Amino acid sequence: MPQLFQYYVEGETDAVLLRALKTDMQCIVPGKIKVFNAVEEEFTRARLMTLKHKTNVVLLFDTDTLNASILKKNMKFLSNQSMIGHVYCLPQVNNLEDELIRTCNISKIRELLSSKTDTDFKTDFCKCTTIKQALERHDFSID
């Protein structure tokens, strides 16, 4: 039986990146991706009702506004649910933009998509249909 994965990401830009890593680049395990901020919001049983038995949950979150108490509560809650296989936490270095700067050969986030400003980056990223090419052009490394 193949392992099932459910990714919970903080925002739409995180979801866009994970879709590219999953589908276009095939460098992460396939699974469903949902926007849910596990650092600021608490999980409920109702949110997990659609998960299949032994689904592995991956929490992707920023560390620049880390509220450890809610995150710890969520990790404990998820670990105690019978439908959850394992819980994996993937903290980002500060935030998505800093993580992309760290993993690509760029010094400012606007360089990735030739955005006019750093502020424009998220909008440009969510609209971009060539994420894989942009990452490869800037020597993206998942390691």
PDB file of N, CA and C in Angstrom, residues 5 35 51 65 78 101 103 119 123:
ATOM      1  N   PHE A   5       0.474  11.256   1.748  1.00  0.00           N
ATOM      2  CA  PHE A   5       1.007  12.462   2.369  1.00  0.00           C
ATOM      3  C   PHE A   5       0.033  13.617   2.207  1.00  0.00           C
ATOM      4  N   VAL A  35      -3.521  24.950   2.244  1.00  0.00           N
ATOM      5  CA  VAL A  35      -3.041  26.116   2.976  1.00  0.00           C
ATOM      6  C   VAL A  35      -3.673  26.097   4.364  1.00  0.00           C
ATOM      7  N   LEU A  51      -8.984  12.803   5.724  1.00  0.00           N
ATOM      8  CA  LEU A  51      -7.725  12.062   5.579  1.00  0.00           C
ATOM      9  C   LEU A  51      -7.967  10.564   5.634  1.00  0.00           C
ATOM     10  N   THR A  65       7.911  34.168  12.700  1.00  0.00           N
ATOM     11  CA  THR A  65       6.852  34.539  13.646  1.00  0.00           C
ATOM     12  C   THR A  65       6.429  33.314  14.454  1.00  0.00           C
ATOM     13  N   LEU A  78      -2.039  16.034  16.409  1.00  0.00           N
ATOM     14  CA  LEU A  78      -1.917  15.199  15.212  1.00  0.00           C
ATOM     15  C   LEU A  78      -1.352  13.824  15.546  1.00  0.00           C
ATOM     16  N   ILE A 101      16.190  32.262  -1.290  1.00  0.00           N
ATOM     17  CA  ILE A 101      17.501  32.909  -1.429  1.00  0.00           C
ATOM     18  C   ILE A 101      18.597  31.931  -1.025  1.00  0.00           C
ATOM     19  N   THR A 103      18.505  28.623  -1.116  1.00  0.00           N
ATOM     20  CA  THR A 103      18.601  27.432  -1.964  1.00  0.00           C
ATOM     21  C   THR A 103      18.838  27.743  -3.440  1.00  0.00           C
ATOM     22  N   THR A 119       8.591  43.289  -2.758  1.00  0.00           N
ATOM     23  CA  THR A 119       7.168  43.241  -2.418  1.00  0.00           C
ATOM     24  C   THR A 119       6.347  42.608  -3.535  1.00  0.00           C
ATOM     25  N   THR A 123       3.267  38.055  -5.532  1.00  0.00           N
ATOM     26  CA  THR A 123       2.260  38.123  -6.594  1.00  0.00           C
ATOM     27  C   THR A 123       2.806  37.511  -7.873  1.00  0.00           C
TER      28      THR A 123
END
